[in-house]
Amino acid sequence: MTSTWKPRIVLFQCQWCLFSEADQKWVDTQRPRNVRLVKVPCTGRISPLYILNALQGGADGVLVSGCKPEMCHFKEGNLGARRQLDEFANFLEYAGLEEGRVHFAWLDVQERGRIQQELADMEARLVEMGPSERMKTRAPLKEGGLA
Ligand code: FES
């Protein structure tokens, strides 16, 4: 794998989890070009099929960022999402996807710059793993969308 290869990452972001305006602006307008953003009203609204769709569409990894447990605007949407997506990630690993390609991060109000670090960590993991071929069933992601 060449050192210039950039993994394609899909970021599912709860619209409430970044309280820092600067961090949200970075995600909205300055994130790296290899990161596709899907904003959701709460991680509880993310169907595991969205994750599968991203992987089938060419994502090398998926990061889900949600509010800390006690900070969810919909009481426990994030807890349900975490349980469901962790189970789904286990299923994907059982189906042959490497561990770490799907990651869930709780973000706290006080943690400025954490989303950048989470994305950098995920990218480093994915670069080490190389491209994901296991789940791809369709043409690669196109600019500005999943399909
Ligand atoms: Fe952010 Fe529920 S509102 S995870």
PDB file of C-alpha atoms and ligand atoms in Angstrom:
ATOM      1  CA  MET A   1       0.000   0.000   0.000  1.00  0.00           C
ATOM      2  CA  THR A   2       1.441   3.386  -0.937  1.00  0.00           C
ATOM      3  CA  SER A   3       1.793   5.966   1.804  1.00  0.00           C
ATOM      4  CA  THR A   4      -0.446   8.372  -0.117  1.00  0.00           C
ATOM      5  CA  TRP A   5      -3.478   6.091   0.039  1.00  0.00           C
ATOM      6  CA  LYS A   6      -6.325   7.680   1.984  1.00  0.00           C
ATOM      7  CA  PRO A   7      -9.072   5.461   3.356  1.00  0.00           C
ATOM      8  CA  ARG A   8     -12.642   6.485   2.707  1.00  0.00           C
ATOM      9  CA  ILE A   9     -14.370   7.173   6.005  1.00  0.00           C
ATOM     10  CA  VAL A  10     -18.053   7.806   6.593  1.00  0.00           C
ATOM     11  CA  LEU A  11     -18.773   9.864   9.692  1.00  0.00           C
ATOM     12  CA  PHE A  12     -22.260   9.520  11.122  1.00  0.00           C
ATOM     13  CA  GLN A  13     -22.498  12.478  13.460  1.00  0.00           C
ATOM     14  CA  CYS A  14     -25.238  13.293  15.928  1.00  0.00           C
ATOM     15  CA  GLN A  15     -25.980  16.956  15.309  1.00  0.00           C
ATOM     16  CA  TRP A  16     -25.857  17.685  19.057  1.00  0.00           C
ATOM     17  CA  CYS A  17     -22.636  15.965  20.032  1.00  0.00           C
ATOM     18  CA  LEU A  18     -20.254  18.775  19.095  1.00  0.00           C
ATOM     19  CA  PHE A  19     -20.898  21.708  21.380  1.00  0.00           C
ATOM     20  CA  SER A  20     -17.769  23.474  20.231  1.00  0.00           C
ATOM     21  CA  GLU A  21     -18.668  25.745  17.361  1.00  0.00           C
ATOM     22  CA  ALA A  22     -15.106  25.522  16.060  1.00  0.00           C
ATOM     23  CA  ASP A  23     -15.197  21.720  16.004  1.00  0.00           C
ATOM     24  CA  GLN A  24     -18.575  21.676  14.280  1.00  0.00           C
ATOM     25  CA  LYS A  25     -17.344  24.187  11.706  1.00  0.00           C
ATOM     26  CA  TRP A  26     -14.298  22.017  11.082  1.00  0.00           C
ATOM     27  CA  VAL A  27     -16.512  18.980  10.528  1.00  0.00           C
ATOM     28  CA  ASP A  28     -18.935  20.894   8.320  1.00  0.00           C
ATOM     29  CA  THR A  29     -16.457  22.752   6.147  1.00  0.00           C
ATOM     30  CA  GLN A  30     -12.853  21.758   6.763  1.00  0.00           C
ATOM     31  CA  ARG A  31     -12.837  18.000   7.308  1.00  0.00           C
ATOM     32  CA  PRO A  32     -10.513  16.007   5.050  1.00  0.00           C
ATOM     33  CA  ARG A  33     -11.899  15.160   1.608  1.00  0.00           C
ATOM     34  CA  ASN A  34     -11.790  11.442   2.334  1.00  0.00           C
ATOM     35  CA  VAL A  35     -14.380  11.857   5.110  1.00  0.00           C
ATOM     36  CA  ARG A  36     -18.040  11.836   4.127  1.00  0.00           C
ATOM     37  CA  LEU A  37     -20.428  13.360   6.641  1.00  0.00           C
ATOM     38  CA  VAL A  38     -23.909  12.095   7.452  1.00  0.00           C
ATOM     39  CA  LYS A  39     -25.520  14.208  10.173  1.00  0.00           C
ATOM     40  CA  VAL A  40     -28.329  12.645  12.144  1.00  0.00           C
ATOM     41  CA  PRO A  41     -30.662  14.072  14.813  1.00  0.00           C
ATOM     42  CA  CYS A  42     -29.482  11.401  17.281  1.00  0.00           C
ATOM     43  CA  THR A  43     -27.396   8.246  16.991  1.00  0.00           C
ATOM     44  CA  GLY A  44     -30.577   6.427  17.965  1.00  0.00           C
ATOM     45  CA  ARG A  45     -31.805   7.163  14.447  1.00  0.00           C
ATOM     46  CA  ILE A  46     -28.973   5.238  12.774  1.00  0.00           C
ATOM     47  CA  SER A  47     -30.097   1.941  11.365  1.00  0.00           C
ATOM     48  CA  PRO A  48     -27.401  -0.730  11.116  1.00  0.00           C
ATOM     49  CA  LEU A  49     -28.388  -0.869   7.457  1.00  0.00           C
ATOM     50  CA  TYR A  50     -26.945   2.652   7.019  1.00  0.00           C
ATOM     51  CA  ILE A  51     -23.598   1.305   8.204  1.00  0.00           C
ATOM     52  CA  LEU A  52     -23.843  -1.655   5.866  1.00  0.00           C
ATOM     53  CA  ASN A  53     -24.827   0.654   3.008  1.00  0.00           C
ATOM     54  CA  ALA A  54     -21.757   2.815   3.612  1.00  0.00           C
ATOM     55  CA  LEU A  55     -19.449  -0.213   3.651  1.00  0.00           C
ATOM     56  CA  GLN A  56     -21.053  -1.719   0.570  1.00  0.00           C
ATOM     57  CA  GLY A  57     -20.755   1.637  -1.161  1.00  0.00           C
ATOM     58  CA  GLY A  58     -17.001   1.762  -0.709  1.00  0.00           C
ATOM     59  CA  ALA A  59     -16.275   3.098   2.770  1.00  0.00           C
ATOM     60  CA  ASP A  60     -13.151   1.610   4.329  1.00  0.00           C
ATOM     61  CA  GLY A  61     -14.370   2.553   7.788  1.00  0.00           C
ATOM     62  CA  VAL A  62     -17.313   4.074   9.602  1.00  0.00           C
ATOM     63  CA  LEU A  63     -17.140   6.347  12.623  1.00  0.00           C
ATOM     64  CA  VAL A  64     -20.273   7.085  14.622  1.00  0.00           C
ATOM     65  CA  SER A  65     -20.034  10.069  16.960  1.00  0.00           C
ATOM     66  CA  GLY A  66     -22.712  10.557  19.561  1.00  0.00           C
ATOM     67  CA  CYS A  67     -23.407  12.392  22.786  1.00  0.00           C
ATOM     68  CA  LYS A  68     -22.137  11.100  26.127  1.00  0.00           C
ATOM     69  CA  PRO A  69     -24.636   8.764  27.801  1.00  0.00           C
ATOM     70  CA  GLU A  70     -26.274  11.377  30.019  1.00  0.00           C
ATOM     71  CA  MET A  71     -26.233  14.068  27.323  1.00  0.00           C
ATOM     72  CA  CYS A  72     -28.508  12.536  24.669  1.00  0.00           C
ATOM     73  CA  HIS A  73     -31.296  14.933  23.695  1.00  0.00           C
ATOM     74  CA  PHE A  74     -33.630  11.970  23.339  1.00  0.00           C
ATOM     75  CA  LYS A  75     -32.940  10.473  26.756  1.00  0.00           C
ATOM     76  CA  GLU A  76     -31.397   7.137  25.857  1.00  0.00           C
ATOM     77  CA  GLY A  77     -31.212   7.152  22.077  1.00  0.00           C
ATOM     78  CA  ASN A  78     -27.430   6.928  22.249  1.00  0.00           C
ATOM     79  CA  LEU A  79     -27.481   3.958  24.646  1.00  0.00           C
ATOM     80  CA  GLY A  80     -29.769   1.987  22.351  1.00  0.00           C
ATOM     81  CA  ALA A  81     -27.642   2.962  19.370  1.00  0.00           C
ATOM     82  CA  ARG A  82     -24.449   1.898  21.105  1.00  0.00           C
ATOM     83  CA  ARG A  83     -25.887  -1.501  22.016  1.00  0.00           C
ATOM     84  CA  GLN A  84     -27.329  -2.051  18.555  1.00  0.00           C
ATOM     85  CA  LEU A  85     -24.294  -0.831  16.614  1.00  0.00           C
ATOM     86  CA  ASP A  86     -21.830  -2.744  18.811  1.00  0.00           C
ATOM     87  CA  GLU A  87     -23.798  -5.914  18.148  1.00  0.00           C
ATOM     88  CA  PHE A  88     -23.895  -5.111  14.464  1.00  0.00           C
ATOM     89  CA  ALA A  89     -20.144  -4.452  14.413  1.00  0.00           C
ATOM     90  CA  ASN A  90     -19.665  -7.878  16.037  1.00  0.00           C
ATOM     91  CA  PHE A  91     -21.832  -9.405  13.343  1.00  0.00           C
ATOM     92  CA  LEU A  92     -19.808  -7.671  10.620  1.00  0.00           C
ATOM     93  CA  GLU A  93     -16.607  -9.030  12.146  1.00  0.00           C
ATOM     94  CA  TYR A  94     -18.167 -12.486  12.181  1.00  0.00           C
ATOM     95  CA  ALA A  95     -18.936 -11.944   8.489  1.00  0.00           C
ATOM     96  CA  GLY A  96     -15.276 -11.168   7.843  1.00  0.00           C
ATOM     97  CA  LEU A  97     -14.877  -7.426   8.360  1.00  0.00           C
ATOM     98  CA  GLU A  98     -11.776  -6.556  10.364  1.00  0.00           C
ATOM     99  CA  GLU A  99     -12.260  -5.280  13.914  1.00  0.00           C
ATOM    100  CA  GLY A 100     -11.971  -1.504  14.146  1.00  0.00           C
ATOM    101  CA  ARG A 101     -13.478  -0.603  10.798  1.00  0.00           C
ATOM    102  CA  VAL A 102     -16.679   0.416  12.596  1.00  0.00           C
ATOM    103  CA  HIS A 103     -16.165   2.556  15.671  1.00  0.00           C
ATOM    104  CA  PHE A 104     -18.504   4.369  18.057  1.00  0.00           C
ATOM    105  CA  ALA A 105     -17.255   7.458  19.941  1.00  0.00           C
ATOM    106  CA  TRP A 106     -18.952   9.306  22.787  1.00  0.00           C
ATOM    107  CA  LEU A 107     -18.128  12.995  22.611  1.00  0.00           C
ATOM    108  CA  ASP A 108     -18.203  15.220  25.661  1.00  0.00           C
ATOM    109  CA  VAL A 109     -18.933  18.934  25.810  1.00  0.00           C
ATOM    110  CA  GLN A 110     -15.520  19.578  27.343  1.00  0.00           C
ATOM    111  CA  GLU A 111     -13.516  17.703  24.734  1.00  0.00           C
ATOM    112  CA  ARG A 112     -12.479  20.252  22.167  1.00  0.00           C
ATOM    113  CA  GLY A 113     -10.649  18.718  19.219  1.00  0.00           C
ATOM    114  CA  ARG A 114     -11.723  15.168  20.052  1.00  0.00           C
ATOM    115  CA  ILE A 115     -13.529  14.580  16.741  1.00  0.00           C
ATOM    116  CA  GLN A 116     -10.358  15.446  14.829  1.00  0.00           C
ATOM    117  CA  GLN A 117      -8.425  12.994  17.011  1.00  0.00           C
ATOM    118  CA  GLU A 118     -11.036  10.258  16.550  1.00  0.00           C
ATOM    119  CA  LEU A 119     -10.885  10.681  12.771  1.00  0.00           C
ATOM    120  CA  ALA A 120      -7.080  10.737  12.769  1.00  0.00           C
ATOM    121  CA  ASP A 121      -6.982   7.560  14.902  1.00  0.00           C
ATOM    122  CA  MET A 122      -9.469   5.849  12.622  1.00  0.00           C
ATOM    123  CA  GLU A 123      -7.519   6.861   9.528  1.00  0.00           C
ATOM    124  CA  ALA A 124      -4.276   5.536  11.025  1.00  0.00           C
ATOM    125  CA  ARG A 125      -5.991   2.205  11.844  1.00  0.00           C
ATOM    126  CA  LEU A 126      -7.438   1.949   8.349  1.00  0.00           C
ATOM    127  CA  VAL A 127      -4.148   2.814   6.645  1.00  0.00           C
ATOM    128  CA  GLU A 128      -2.583  -0.054   8.591  1.00  0.00           C
ATOM    129  CA  MET A 129      -5.398  -2.417   7.536  1.00  0.00           C
ATOM    130  CA  GLY A 130      -5.539  -1.285   3.926  1.00  0.00           C
ATOM    131  CA  PRO A 131      -8.639  -0.972   1.769  1.00  0.00           C
ATOM    132  CA  SER A 132     -11.752  -2.852   2.771  1.00  0.00           C
ATOM    133  CA  GLU A 133     -12.876  -5.216   0.062  1.00  0.00           C
ATOM    134  CA  ARG A 134     -14.991  -7.535   2.191  1.00  0.00           C
ATOM    135  CA  MET A 135     -18.289  -5.662   2.100  1.00  0.00           C
ATOM    136  CA  LYS A 136     -18.023  -3.695  -1.136  1.00  0.00           C
ATOM    137  CA  THR A 137     -20.761  -4.651  -3.523  1.00  0.00           C
ATOM    138  CA  ARG A 138     -21.307  -1.439  -5.432  1.00  0.00           C
ATOM    139  CA  ALA A 139     -19.456   1.339  -7.199  1.00  0.00           C
ATOM    140  CA  PRO A 140     -17.329   3.564  -4.931  1.00  0.00           C
ATOM    141  CA  LEU A 141     -18.776   6.522  -3.066  1.00  0.00           C
ATOM    142  CA  LYS A 142     -19.272   9.578  -5.187  1.00  0.00           C
ATOM    143  CA  GLU A 143     -18.418  13.114  -4.184  1.00  0.00           C
ATOM    144  CA  GLY A 144     -21.066  14.548  -1.876  1.00  0.00           C
ATOM    145  CA  GLY A 145     -23.102  11.404  -1.276  1.00  0.00           C
ATOM    146  CA  LEU A 146     -23.232   7.775  -0.340  1.00  0.00           C
ATOM    147  CA  ALA A 147     -24.708   6.455  -3.571  1.00  0.00           C
TER     148      ALA A 147
HETATM  149 FE1  FES B   1     -26.853  13.007  20.416  1.00  0.00          FE
HETATM  150 FE2  FES B   1     -28.853  11.328  21.008  1.00  0.00          FE
HETATM  151  S1  FES B   1     -28.939  13.455  20.775  1.00  0.00           S
HETATM  152  S2  FES B   1     -26.775  10.867  20.551  1.00  0.00           S
END
